Amino acid sequence: MTDPHAYCQEKAASSGSSFYYSFMFLPPERRQAITALYAFCREVDDVVDECHDMQIAQTKLDWWRQQVDQIYTGTPQHPVGQALQAVNKQFPLPREQLLEIIDGMQMDLQQTRYLDWKALQLYCYRVASVVGLLSAEIFGYSNRQTLKYAHDLGMAFQLTNIIRDVGEDARRGRIYLPIDELQRFNVPARQILDGQHTDGFRELMAFQTQRARQFYDQAFAQLPDEDRKAQRPGLVMAAIYRTLLDEIEADGFQVLDRRTSLTPVRKIWIAGRTWLRG
């Protein structure tokens, strides 16, 4: 029988995500909890990214909704569900928020374009800000203002992901940049799908980067001093992601034909430095 927490650990480690580096220094019980949450996010995200038959993907997401229900009312079948059920006894995670993450993945099945920032903001909230709110519960806080920080930091992370993955998403037929902003910078969707790197595209990406930085700044301004130490994993993640954003900008937003990333050694260095700095 698969050990649920070992399964989650493997799922998190194999992803190579910056998220993994942000909770390396946590005490075991909190690290186990955040790893289970991250593994859940990876599982439902993989349904959408790896399943090319929409009906099968829908069926799988519905099955995950049942697994979430089982976390609170029964016995989950999946190792990630079992791990979250164990975690939930020490760090209560609202069922509605786990379901909302699945709602975000559902949006990926239903649409490949977003009319404006307001529409995209709902998507970012569901797939990232909700994860930030759940993470804040696991890391611990004493001031509810910290939840505003967690919300905005999640938004900043998702915007960074969108900027980094423009080319990769386009190859899946998806464009997360709002349609009205494409029009404002005179960047037809076809240019992005065809990988055409233009001056207008660079200006569009500079605008998206400015928005992401505003959310980082807004998040940090809302983090109360008394919760700063507990919330260090988010600060580590932010340090890694902001460095990534700087790299993308310095490279002239060459995101249509490549995926900018930081080496594991550099991520560990940034993580250690940020953790010690507190």
PDB file of C-alpha atoms in Angstrom:
ATOM      1  CA  MET A   1       0.000   0.000   0.000  1.00  0.00           C
ATOM      2  CA  THR A   2       1.322   3.444  -0.972  1.00  0.00           C
ATOM      3  CA  ASP A   3       2.222   5.697   1.940  1.00  0.00           C
ATOM      4  CA  PRO A   4       0.126   8.856   1.312  1.00  0.00           C
ATOM      5  CA  HIS A   5       2.750  11.344   2.517  1.00  0.00           C
ATOM      6  CA  ALA A   6       5.549   9.574   0.606  1.00  0.00           C
ATOM      7  CA  TYR A   7       3.408   9.804  -2.532  1.00  0.00           C
ATOM      8  CA  CYS A   8       2.872  13.548  -1.998  1.00  0.00           C
ATOM      9  CA  GLN A   9       6.574  14.078  -1.349  1.00  0.00           C
ATOM     10  CA  GLU A  10       7.457  12.338  -4.609  1.00  0.00           C
ATOM     11  CA  LYS A  11       4.816  14.322  -6.518  1.00  0.00           C
ATOM     12  CA  ALA A  12       6.183  17.612  -5.162  1.00  0.00           C
ATOM     13  CA  ALA A  13       9.858  16.770  -5.676  1.00  0.00           C
ATOM     14  CA  SER A  14       9.399  15.492  -9.230  1.00  0.00           C
ATOM     15  CA  SER A  15       7.659  18.699 -10.333  1.00  0.00           C
ATOM     16  CA  GLY A  16      10.831  20.782  -9.908  1.00  0.00           C
ATOM     17  CA  SER A  17       8.610  23.704  -8.950  1.00  0.00           C
ATOM     18  CA  SER A  18       9.841  26.755  -7.066  1.00  0.00           C
ATOM     19  CA  PHE A  19       7.039  26.020  -4.615  1.00  0.00           C
ATOM     20  CA  TYR A  20       8.930  22.960  -3.420  1.00  0.00           C
ATOM     21  CA  TYR A  21      11.977  25.036  -2.451  1.00  0.00           C
ATOM     22  CA  SER A  22       9.868  27.419  -0.401  1.00  0.00           C
ATOM     23  CA  PHE A  23       8.926  24.833   2.236  1.00  0.00           C
ATOM     24  CA  MET A  24      12.260  23.009   2.571  1.00  0.00           C
ATOM     25  CA  PHE A  25      12.967  24.688   5.921  1.00  0.00           C
ATOM     26  CA  LEU A  26       9.575  24.145   7.553  1.00  0.00           C
ATOM     27  CA  PRO A  27       9.151  21.900  10.619  1.00  0.00           C
ATOM     28  CA  PRO A  28       8.085  18.351   9.591  1.00  0.00           C
ATOM     29  CA  GLU A  29       4.353  18.571  10.355  1.00  0.00           C
ATOM     30  CA  ARG A  30       3.873  21.843   8.438  1.00  0.00           C
ATOM     31  CA  ARG A  31       6.095  20.642   5.591  1.00  0.00           C
ATOM     32  CA  GLN A  32       4.032  17.469   5.341  1.00  0.00           C
ATOM     33  CA  ALA A  33       0.811  19.492   5.262  1.00  0.00           C
ATOM     34  CA  ILE A  34       1.920  21.970   2.594  1.00  0.00           C
ATOM     35  CA  THR A  35       3.363  19.120   0.513  1.00  0.00           C
ATOM     36  CA  ALA A  36      -0.034  17.369   0.582  1.00  0.00           C
ATOM     37  CA  LEU A  37      -1.761  20.599  -0.514  1.00  0.00           C
ATOM     38  CA  TYR A  38       0.759  21.112  -3.298  1.00  0.00           C
ATOM     39  CA  ALA A  39       0.365  17.496  -4.475  1.00  0.00           C
ATOM     40  CA  PHE A  40      -3.412  18.040  -4.641  1.00  0.00           C
ATOM     41  CA  CYS A  41      -2.909  21.120  -6.823  1.00  0.00           C
ATOM     42  CA  ARG A  42      -0.549  19.193  -9.096  1.00  0.00           C
ATOM     43  CA  GLU A  43      -2.981  16.274  -9.455  1.00  0.00           C
ATOM     44  CA  VAL A  44      -5.963  18.391 -10.521  1.00  0.00           C
ATOM     45  CA  ASP A  45      -3.777  20.598 -12.733  1.00  0.00           C
ATOM     46  CA  ASP A  46      -2.393  17.504 -14.476  1.00  0.00           C
ATOM     47  CA  VAL A  47      -5.937  16.387 -15.304  1.00  0.00           C
ATOM     48  CA  VAL A  48      -6.399  19.492 -17.452  1.00  0.00           C
ATOM     49  CA  ASP A  49      -2.877  19.641 -18.915  1.00  0.00           C
ATOM     50  CA  GLU A  50      -2.400  15.958 -19.723  1.00  0.00           C
ATOM     51  CA  CYS A  51      -5.876  14.754 -20.643  1.00  0.00           C
ATOM     52  CA  HIS A  52      -6.709  15.691 -24.241  1.00  0.00           C
ATOM     53  CA  ASP A  53     -10.265  14.326 -24.218  1.00  0.00           C
ATOM     54  CA  MET A  54     -12.444  16.981 -22.608  1.00  0.00           C
ATOM     55  CA  GLN A  55     -15.127  14.521 -21.459  1.00  0.00           C
ATOM     56  CA  ILE A  56     -12.561  12.300 -19.745  1.00  0.00           C
ATOM     57  CA  ALA A  57     -10.954  15.358 -18.109  1.00  0.00           C
ATOM     58  CA  GLN A  58     -14.390  16.462 -16.885  1.00  0.00           C
ATOM     59  CA  THR A  59     -15.045  12.999 -15.455  1.00  0.00           C
ATOM     60  CA  LYS A  60     -11.701  13.075 -13.644  1.00  0.00           C
ATOM     61  CA  LEU A  61     -12.363  16.521 -12.149  1.00  0.00           C
ATOM     62  CA  ASP A  62     -15.784  15.300 -10.954  1.00  0.00           C
ATOM     63  CA  TRP A  63     -14.023  12.309  -9.359  1.00  0.00           C
ATOM     64  CA  TRP A  64     -11.660  14.710  -7.554  1.00  0.00           C
ATOM     65  CA  ARG A  65     -14.656  16.638  -6.233  1.00  0.00           C
ATOM     66  CA  GLN A  66     -15.864  13.361  -4.733  1.00  0.00           C
ATOM     67  CA  GLN A  67     -12.416  12.800  -3.227  1.00  0.00           C
ATOM     68  CA  VAL A  68     -12.610  16.222  -1.552  1.00  0.00           C
ATOM     69  CA  ASP A  69     -15.986  15.270  -0.071  1.00  0.00           C
ATOM     70  CA  GLN A  70     -14.438  12.023   1.180  1.00  0.00           C
ATOM     71  CA  ILE A  71     -11.675  13.949   2.956  1.00  0.00           C
ATOM     72  CA  TYR A  72     -14.350  15.394   5.257  1.00  0.00           C
ATOM     73  CA  THR A  73     -16.973  12.659   5.380  1.00  0.00           C
ATOM     74  CA  GLY A  74     -15.416   9.296   4.585  1.00  0.00           C
ATOM     75  CA  THR A  75     -12.337   7.505   3.314  1.00  0.00           C
ATOM     76  CA  PRO A  76     -10.587   8.965   0.251  1.00  0.00           C
ATOM     77  CA  GLN A  77      -9.233   6.439  -2.255  1.00  0.00           C
ATOM     78  CA  HIS A  78      -6.371   8.530  -3.596  1.00  0.00           C
ATOM     79  CA  PRO A  79      -3.120   8.861  -1.576  1.00  0.00           C
ATOM     80  CA  VAL A  80      -3.326  12.673  -1.863  1.00  0.00           C
ATOM     81  CA  GLY A  81      -6.856  12.627  -0.451  1.00  0.00           C
ATOM     82  CA  GLN A  82      -5.680  10.364   2.376  1.00  0.00           C
ATOM     83  CA  ALA A  83      -2.756  12.686   3.127  1.00  0.00           C
ATOM     84  CA  LEU A  84      -5.040  15.739   3.177  1.00  0.00           C
ATOM     85  CA  GLN A  85      -7.480  13.950   5.482  1.00  0.00           C
ATOM     86  CA  ALA A  86      -4.643  13.340   7.962  1.00  0.00           C
ATOM     87  CA  VAL A  87      -3.394  16.920   7.590  1.00  0.00           C
ATOM     88  CA  ASN A  88      -6.867  18.360   8.058  1.00  0.00           C
ATOM     89  CA  LYS A  89      -6.984  17.138  11.665  1.00  0.00           C
ATOM     90  CA  GLN A  90      -4.112  19.447  12.617  1.00  0.00           C
ATOM     91  CA  PHE A  91      -4.554  22.232  10.052  1.00  0.00           C
ATOM     92  CA  PRO A  92      -8.255  22.563   9.202  1.00  0.00           C
ATOM     93  CA  LEU A  93      -8.593  23.406   5.511  1.00  0.00           C
ATOM     94  CA  PRO A  94     -11.989  24.675   4.309  1.00  0.00           C
ATOM     95  CA  ARG A  95     -13.601  22.196   1.936  1.00  0.00           C
ATOM     96  CA  GLU A  96     -15.014  25.060  -0.156  1.00  0.00           C
ATOM     97  CA  GLN A  97     -11.524  26.307  -0.935  1.00  0.00           C
ATOM     98  CA  LEU A  98     -10.282  22.913  -2.132  1.00  0.00           C
ATOM     99  CA  LEU A  99     -13.354  22.733  -4.365  1.00  0.00           C
ATOM    100  CA  GLU A 100     -12.674  26.250  -5.613  1.00  0.00           C
ATOM    101  CA  ILE A 101      -9.238  25.141  -6.864  1.00  0.00           C
ATOM    102  CA  ILE A 102     -11.024  22.476  -8.918  1.00  0.00           C
ATOM    103  CA  ASP A 103     -13.415  25.198 -10.163  1.00  0.00           C
ATOM    104  CA  GLY A 104     -10.353  27.030 -11.473  1.00  0.00           C
ATOM    105  CA  MET A 105      -9.185  23.943 -13.352  1.00  0.00           C
ATOM    106  CA  GLN A 106     -12.725  23.590 -14.703  1.00  0.00           C
ATOM    107  CA  MET A 107     -12.337  27.044 -16.266  1.00  0.00           C
ATOM    108  CA  ASP A 108      -9.403  25.683 -18.284  1.00  0.00           C
ATOM    109  CA  LEU A 109     -11.738  23.072 -19.783  1.00  0.00           C
ATOM    110  CA  GLN A 110     -14.375  25.632 -20.644  1.00  0.00           C
ATOM    111  CA  GLN A 111     -12.404  28.560 -22.031  1.00  0.00           C
ATOM    112  CA  THR A 112      -9.082  29.365 -23.674  1.00  0.00           C
ATOM    113  CA  ARG A 113      -9.424  33.178 -23.723  1.00  0.00           C
ATOM    114  CA  TYR A 114     -10.247  35.896 -21.173  1.00  0.00           C
ATOM    115  CA  LEU A 115     -12.079  39.019 -22.258  1.00  0.00           C
ATOM    116  CA  ASP A 116     -10.588  41.392 -19.693  1.00  0.00           C
ATOM    117  CA  TRP A 117      -8.620  41.599 -16.442  1.00  0.00           C
ATOM    118  CA  LYS A 118     -11.746  41.102 -14.336  1.00  0.00           C
ATOM    119  CA  ALA A 119     -12.403  37.727 -16.009  1.00  0.00           C
ATOM    120  CA  LEU A 120      -8.760  36.667 -15.662  1.00  0.00           C
ATOM    121  CA  GLN A 121      -8.713  37.812 -12.038  1.00  0.00           C
ATOM    122  CA  LEU A 122     -11.401  35.254 -11.137  1.00  0.00           C
ATOM    123  CA  TYR A 123      -9.289  32.501 -12.702  1.00  0.00           C
ATOM    124  CA  CYS A 124      -6.149  33.667 -10.857  1.00  0.00           C
ATOM    125  CA  TYR A 125      -8.091  33.825  -7.596  1.00  0.00           C
ATOM    126  CA  ARG A 126      -9.310  30.253  -7.912  1.00  0.00           C
ATOM    127  CA  VAL A 127      -6.067  28.586  -9.006  1.00  0.00           C
ATOM    128  CA  ALA A 128      -3.612  30.676  -6.964  1.00  0.00           C
ATOM    129  CA  SER A 129      -5.043  33.071  -4.370  1.00  0.00           C
ATOM    130  CA  VAL A 130      -7.095  30.254  -2.825  1.00  0.00           C
ATOM    131  CA  VAL A 131      -3.894  28.195  -2.610  1.00  0.00           C
ATOM    132  CA  GLY A 132      -2.274  31.170  -0.873  1.00  0.00           C
ATOM    133  CA  LEU A 133      -5.110  31.348   1.654  1.00  0.00           C
ATOM    134  CA  LEU A 134      -4.868  27.606   2.386  1.00  0.00           C
ATOM    135  CA  SER A 135      -1.087  27.875   2.699  1.00  0.00           C
ATOM    136  CA  ALA A 136      -1.452  30.711   5.212  1.00  0.00           C
ATOM    137  CA  GLU A 137      -3.594  28.397   7.364  1.00  0.00           C
ATOM    138  CA  ILE A 138      -0.826  25.779   7.318  1.00  0.00           C
ATOM    139  CA  PHE A 139       2.025  28.229   7.987  1.00  0.00           C
ATOM    140  CA  GLY A 140       0.046  29.891  10.796  1.00  0.00           C
ATOM    141  CA  TYR A 141      -0.942  33.491  11.513  1.00  0.00           C
ATOM    142  CA  SER A 142      -2.296  35.578  14.356  1.00  0.00           C
ATOM    143  CA  ASN A 143      -3.500  38.636  12.407  1.00  0.00           C
ATOM    144  CA  ARG A 144      -6.258  38.213   9.812  1.00  0.00           C
ATOM    145  CA  GLN A 145      -4.579  40.927   7.736  1.00  0.00           C
ATOM    146  CA  THR A 146      -2.183  38.135   6.721  1.00  0.00           C
ATOM    147  CA  LEU A 147      -4.968  36.622   4.600  1.00  0.00           C
ATOM    148  CA  LYS A 148      -4.990  39.759   2.421  1.00  0.00           C
ATOM    149  CA  TYR A 149      -1.237  39.309   1.977  1.00  0.00           C
ATOM    150  CA  ALA A 150      -1.748  35.631   1.053  1.00  0.00           C
ATOM    151  CA  HIS A 151      -4.467  36.510  -1.461  1.00  0.00           C
ATOM    152  CA  ASP A 152      -2.362  39.137  -3.250  1.00  0.00           C
ATOM    153  CA  LEU A 153       0.784  37.020  -3.190  1.00  0.00           C
ATOM    154  CA  GLY A 154      -1.108  34.174  -4.870  1.00  0.00           C
ATOM    155  CA  MET A 155      -2.282  36.634  -7.518  1.00  0.00           C
ATOM    156  CA  ALA A 156       1.327  37.779  -8.096  1.00  0.00           C
ATOM    157  CA  PHE A 157       2.545  34.186  -8.442  1.00  0.00           C
ATOM    158  CA  GLN A 158      -0.107  33.310 -11.008  1.00  0.00           C
ATOM    159  CA  LEU A 159       0.606  36.430 -13.059  1.00  0.00           C
ATOM    160  CA  THR A 160       4.294  35.467 -13.042  1.00  0.00           C
ATOM    161  CA  ASN A 161       3.365  31.964 -14.218  1.00  0.00           C
ATOM    162  CA  ILE A 162       1.239  33.412 -17.020  1.00  0.00           C
ATOM    163  CA  ILE A 163       4.106  35.662 -18.179  1.00  0.00           C
ATOM    164  CA  ARG A 164       6.628  32.796 -18.088  1.00  0.00           C
ATOM    165  CA  ASP A 165       4.336  30.316 -19.870  1.00  0.00           C
ATOM    166  CA  VAL A 166       2.878  32.421 -22.715  1.00  0.00           C
ATOM    167  CA  GLY A 167       4.519  30.279 -25.412  1.00  0.00           C
ATOM    168  CA  GLU A 168       3.834  26.970 -23.693  1.00  0.00           C
ATOM    169  CA  ASP A 169       0.174  27.873 -23.161  1.00  0.00           C
ATOM    170  CA  ALA A 170      -0.158  29.071 -26.767  1.00  0.00           C
ATOM    171  CA  ARG A 171       1.006  25.657 -27.973  1.00  0.00           C
ATOM    172  CA  ARG A 172      -1.939  24.234 -26.034  1.00  0.00           C
ATOM    173  CA  GLY A 173      -4.226  26.755 -27.734  1.00  0.00           C
ATOM    174  CA  ARG A 174      -4.598  28.893 -24.610  1.00  0.00           C
ATOM    175  CA  ILE A 175      -3.961  32.612 -24.168  1.00  0.00           C
ATOM    176  CA  TYR A 176      -4.363  33.960 -20.624  1.00  0.00           C
ATOM    177  CA  LEU A 177      -3.512  37.570 -21.532  1.00  0.00           C
ATOM    178  CA  PRO A 178      -6.799  39.553 -21.562  1.00  0.00           C
ATOM    179  CA  ILE A 179      -8.243  40.156 -25.041  1.00  0.00           C
ATOM    180  CA  ASP A 180      -8.836  43.865 -24.438  1.00  0.00           C
ATOM    181  CA  GLU A 181      -5.158  44.270 -23.492  1.00  0.00           C
ATOM    182  CA  LEU A 182      -4.013  42.391 -26.609  1.00  0.00           C
ATOM    183  CA  GLN A 183      -6.063  44.895 -28.593  1.00  0.00           C
ATOM    184  CA  ARG A 184      -4.659  47.880 -26.677  1.00  0.00           C
ATOM    185  CA  PHE A 185      -1.091  46.880 -27.566  1.00  0.00           C
ATOM    186  CA  ASN A 186      -2.042  45.817 -31.099  1.00  0.00           C
ATOM    187  CA  VAL A 187      -1.087  42.166 -30.590  1.00  0.00           C
ATOM    188  CA  PRO A 188      -3.497  39.849 -32.468  1.00  0.00           C
ATOM    189  CA  ALA A 189      -3.961  36.452 -30.828  1.00  0.00           C
ATOM    190  CA  ARG A 190      -2.693  34.829 -34.034  1.00  0.00           C
ATOM    191  CA  GLN A 191       0.726  36.480 -33.501  1.00  0.00           C
ATOM    192  CA  ILE A 192       1.047  34.795 -30.105  1.00  0.00           C
ATOM    193  CA  LEU A 193      -0.155  31.434 -31.423  1.00  0.00           C
ATOM    194  CA  ASP A 194       2.385  31.731 -34.263  1.00  0.00           C
ATOM    195  CA  GLY A 195       5.182  32.756 -31.858  1.00  0.00           C
ATOM    196  CA  GLN A 196       5.772  36.186 -33.418  1.00  0.00           C
ATOM    197  CA  HIS A 197       7.860  38.349 -31.088  1.00  0.00           C
ATOM    198  CA  THR A 198       7.034  42.003 -31.873  1.00  0.00           C
ATOM    199  CA  ASP A 199       7.554  45.404 -30.244  1.00  0.00           C
ATOM    200  CA  GLY A 200       3.866  45.407 -29.349  1.00  0.00           C
ATOM    201  CA  PHE A 201       4.256  42.034 -27.652  1.00  0.00           C
ATOM    202  CA  ARG A 202       7.201  43.304 -25.575  1.00  0.00           C
ATOM    203  CA  GLU A 203       5.157  46.332 -24.501  1.00  0.00           C
ATOM    204  CA  LEU A 204       2.229  44.056 -23.621  1.00  0.00           C
ATOM    205  CA  MET A 205       4.482  41.853 -21.508  1.00  0.00           C
ATOM    206  CA  ALA A 206       6.055  44.863 -19.787  1.00  0.00           C
ATOM    207  CA  PHE A 207       2.522  45.927 -18.835  1.00  0.00           C
ATOM    208  CA  GLN A 208       1.746  42.443 -17.446  1.00  0.00           C
ATOM    209  CA  THR A 209       5.024  42.483 -15.489  1.00  0.00           C
ATOM    210  CA  GLN A 210       4.174  45.849 -13.960  1.00  0.00           C
ATOM    211  CA  ARG A 211       0.831  44.432 -12.783  1.00  0.00           C
ATOM    212  CA  ALA A 212       2.535  41.401 -11.234  1.00  0.00           C
ATOM    213  CA  ARG A 213       5.016  43.640  -9.389  1.00  0.00           C
ATOM    214  CA  GLN A 214       2.171  45.751  -8.054  1.00  0.00           C
ATOM    215  CA  PHE A 215       0.630  42.635  -6.520  1.00  0.00           C
ATOM    216  CA  TYR A 216       3.970  41.643  -4.945  1.00  0.00           C
ATOM    217  CA  ASP A 217       4.337  45.135  -3.458  1.00  0.00           C
ATOM    218  CA  GLN A 218       0.724  45.165  -2.299  1.00  0.00           C
ATOM    219  CA  ALA A 219       1.132  41.755  -0.655  1.00  0.00           C
ATOM    220  CA  PHE A 220       4.310  42.703   1.243  1.00  0.00           C
ATOM    221  CA  ALA A 221       2.719  45.948   2.442  1.00  0.00           C
ATOM    222  CA  GLN A 222      -0.126  43.925   3.991  1.00  0.00           C
ATOM    223  CA  LEU A 223       1.961  41.330   5.847  1.00  0.00           C
ATOM    224  CA  PRO A 224       1.843  42.173   9.583  1.00  0.00           C
ATOM    225  CA  ASP A 225       5.204  42.110  11.379  1.00  0.00           C
ATOM    226  CA  GLU A 226       3.966  39.572  13.931  1.00  0.00           C
ATOM    227  CA  ASP A 227       3.235  37.006  11.195  1.00  0.00           C
ATOM    228  CA  ARG A 228       6.318  37.586   9.068  1.00  0.00           C
ATOM    229  CA  LYS A 229       8.314  34.721  10.586  1.00  0.00           C
ATOM    230  CA  ALA A 230       5.473  32.186  10.206  1.00  0.00           C
ATOM    231  CA  GLN A 231       4.890  33.241   6.610  1.00  0.00           C
ATOM    232  CA  ARG A 232       8.536  32.940   5.531  1.00  0.00           C
ATOM    233  CA  PRO A 233       7.789  30.164   2.987  1.00  0.00           C
ATOM    234  CA  GLY A 234       5.715  32.651   0.973  1.00  0.00           C
ATOM    235  CA  LEU A 235       8.532  35.198   1.168  1.00  0.00           C
ATOM    236  CA  VAL A 236      10.971  32.559  -0.102  1.00  0.00           C
ATOM    237  CA  MET A 237       8.678  31.738  -3.006  1.00  0.00           C
ATOM    238  CA  ALA A 238       8.274  35.443  -3.748  1.00  0.00           C
ATOM    239  CA  ALA A 239      12.049  35.984  -3.794  1.00  0.00           C
ATOM    240  CA  ILE A 240      12.458  33.128  -6.293  1.00  0.00           C
ATOM    241  CA  TYR A 241       9.556  34.268  -8.467  1.00  0.00           C
ATOM    242  CA  ARG A 242      10.579  37.928  -8.503  1.00  0.00           C
ATOM    243  CA  THR A 243      14.076  36.895  -9.578  1.00  0.00           C
ATOM    244  CA  LEU A 244      12.484  34.856 -12.371  1.00  0.00           C
ATOM    245  CA  LEU A 245      10.408  37.879 -13.417  1.00  0.00           C
ATOM    246  CA  ASP A 246      13.559  40.026 -13.506  1.00  0.00           C
ATOM    247  CA  GLU A 247      15.282  37.409 -15.699  1.00  0.00           C
ATOM    248  CA  ILE A 248      12.367  37.316 -18.139  1.00  0.00           C
ATOM    249  CA  GLU A 249      12.363  41.109 -18.397  1.00  0.00           C
ATOM    250  CA  ALA A 250      16.162  41.287 -18.818  1.00  0.00           C
ATOM    251  CA  ASP A 251      15.844  38.734 -21.637  1.00  0.00           C
ATOM    252  CA  GLY A 252      13.420  41.020 -23.490  1.00  0.00           C
ATOM    253  CA  PHE A 253      10.368  38.849 -22.732  1.00  0.00           C
ATOM    254  CA  GLN A 254      11.525  35.999 -24.985  1.00  0.00           C
ATOM    255  CA  VAL A 255       8.775  33.726 -23.691  1.00  0.00           C
ATOM    256  CA  LEU A 256       7.158  32.593 -26.938  1.00  0.00           C
ATOM    257  CA  ASP A 257       9.780  30.023 -27.901  1.00  0.00           C
ATOM    258  CA  ARG A 258      11.427  29.240 -24.563  1.00  0.00           C
ATOM    259  CA  ARG A 259      10.681  28.846 -20.869  1.00  0.00           C
ATOM    260  CA  THR A 260      12.910  30.889 -18.589  1.00  0.00           C
ATOM    261  CA  SER A 261      13.825  29.090 -15.374  1.00  0.00           C
ATOM    262  CA  LEU A 262      16.296  29.307 -12.505  1.00  0.00           C
ATOM    263  CA  THR A 263      18.677  26.444 -11.737  1.00  0.00           C
ATOM    264  CA  PRO A 264      17.981  24.325  -8.626  1.00  0.00           C
ATOM    265  CA  VAL A 265      21.233  25.584  -7.070  1.00  0.00           C
ATOM    266  CA  ARG A 266      20.161  29.186  -7.537  1.00  0.00           C
ATOM    267  CA  LYS A 267      16.713  28.478  -6.102  1.00  0.00           C
ATOM    268  CA  ILE A 268      18.263  26.848  -3.021  1.00  0.00           C
ATOM    269  CA  TRP A 269      20.613  29.819  -2.596  1.00  0.00           C
ATOM    270  CA  ILE A 270      17.735  32.337  -2.848  1.00  0.00           C
ATOM    271  CA  ALA A 271      15.605  30.194  -0.507  1.00  0.00           C
ATOM    272  CA  GLY A 272      18.320  29.904   2.146  1.00  0.00           C
ATOM    273  CA  ARG A 273      19.214  33.598   2.008  1.00  0.00           C
ATOM    274  CA  THR A 274      15.568  34.703   2.244  1.00  0.00           C
ATOM    275  CA  TRP A 275      14.785  32.262   5.085  1.00  0.00           C
ATOM    276  CA  LEU A 276      17.724  33.441   7.171  1.00  0.00           C
ATOM    277  CA  ARG A 277      16.843  37.054   6.495  1.00  0.00           C
ATOM    278  CA  GLY A 278      13.313  36.336   7.722  1.00  0.00           C
TER     279      GLY A 278
END
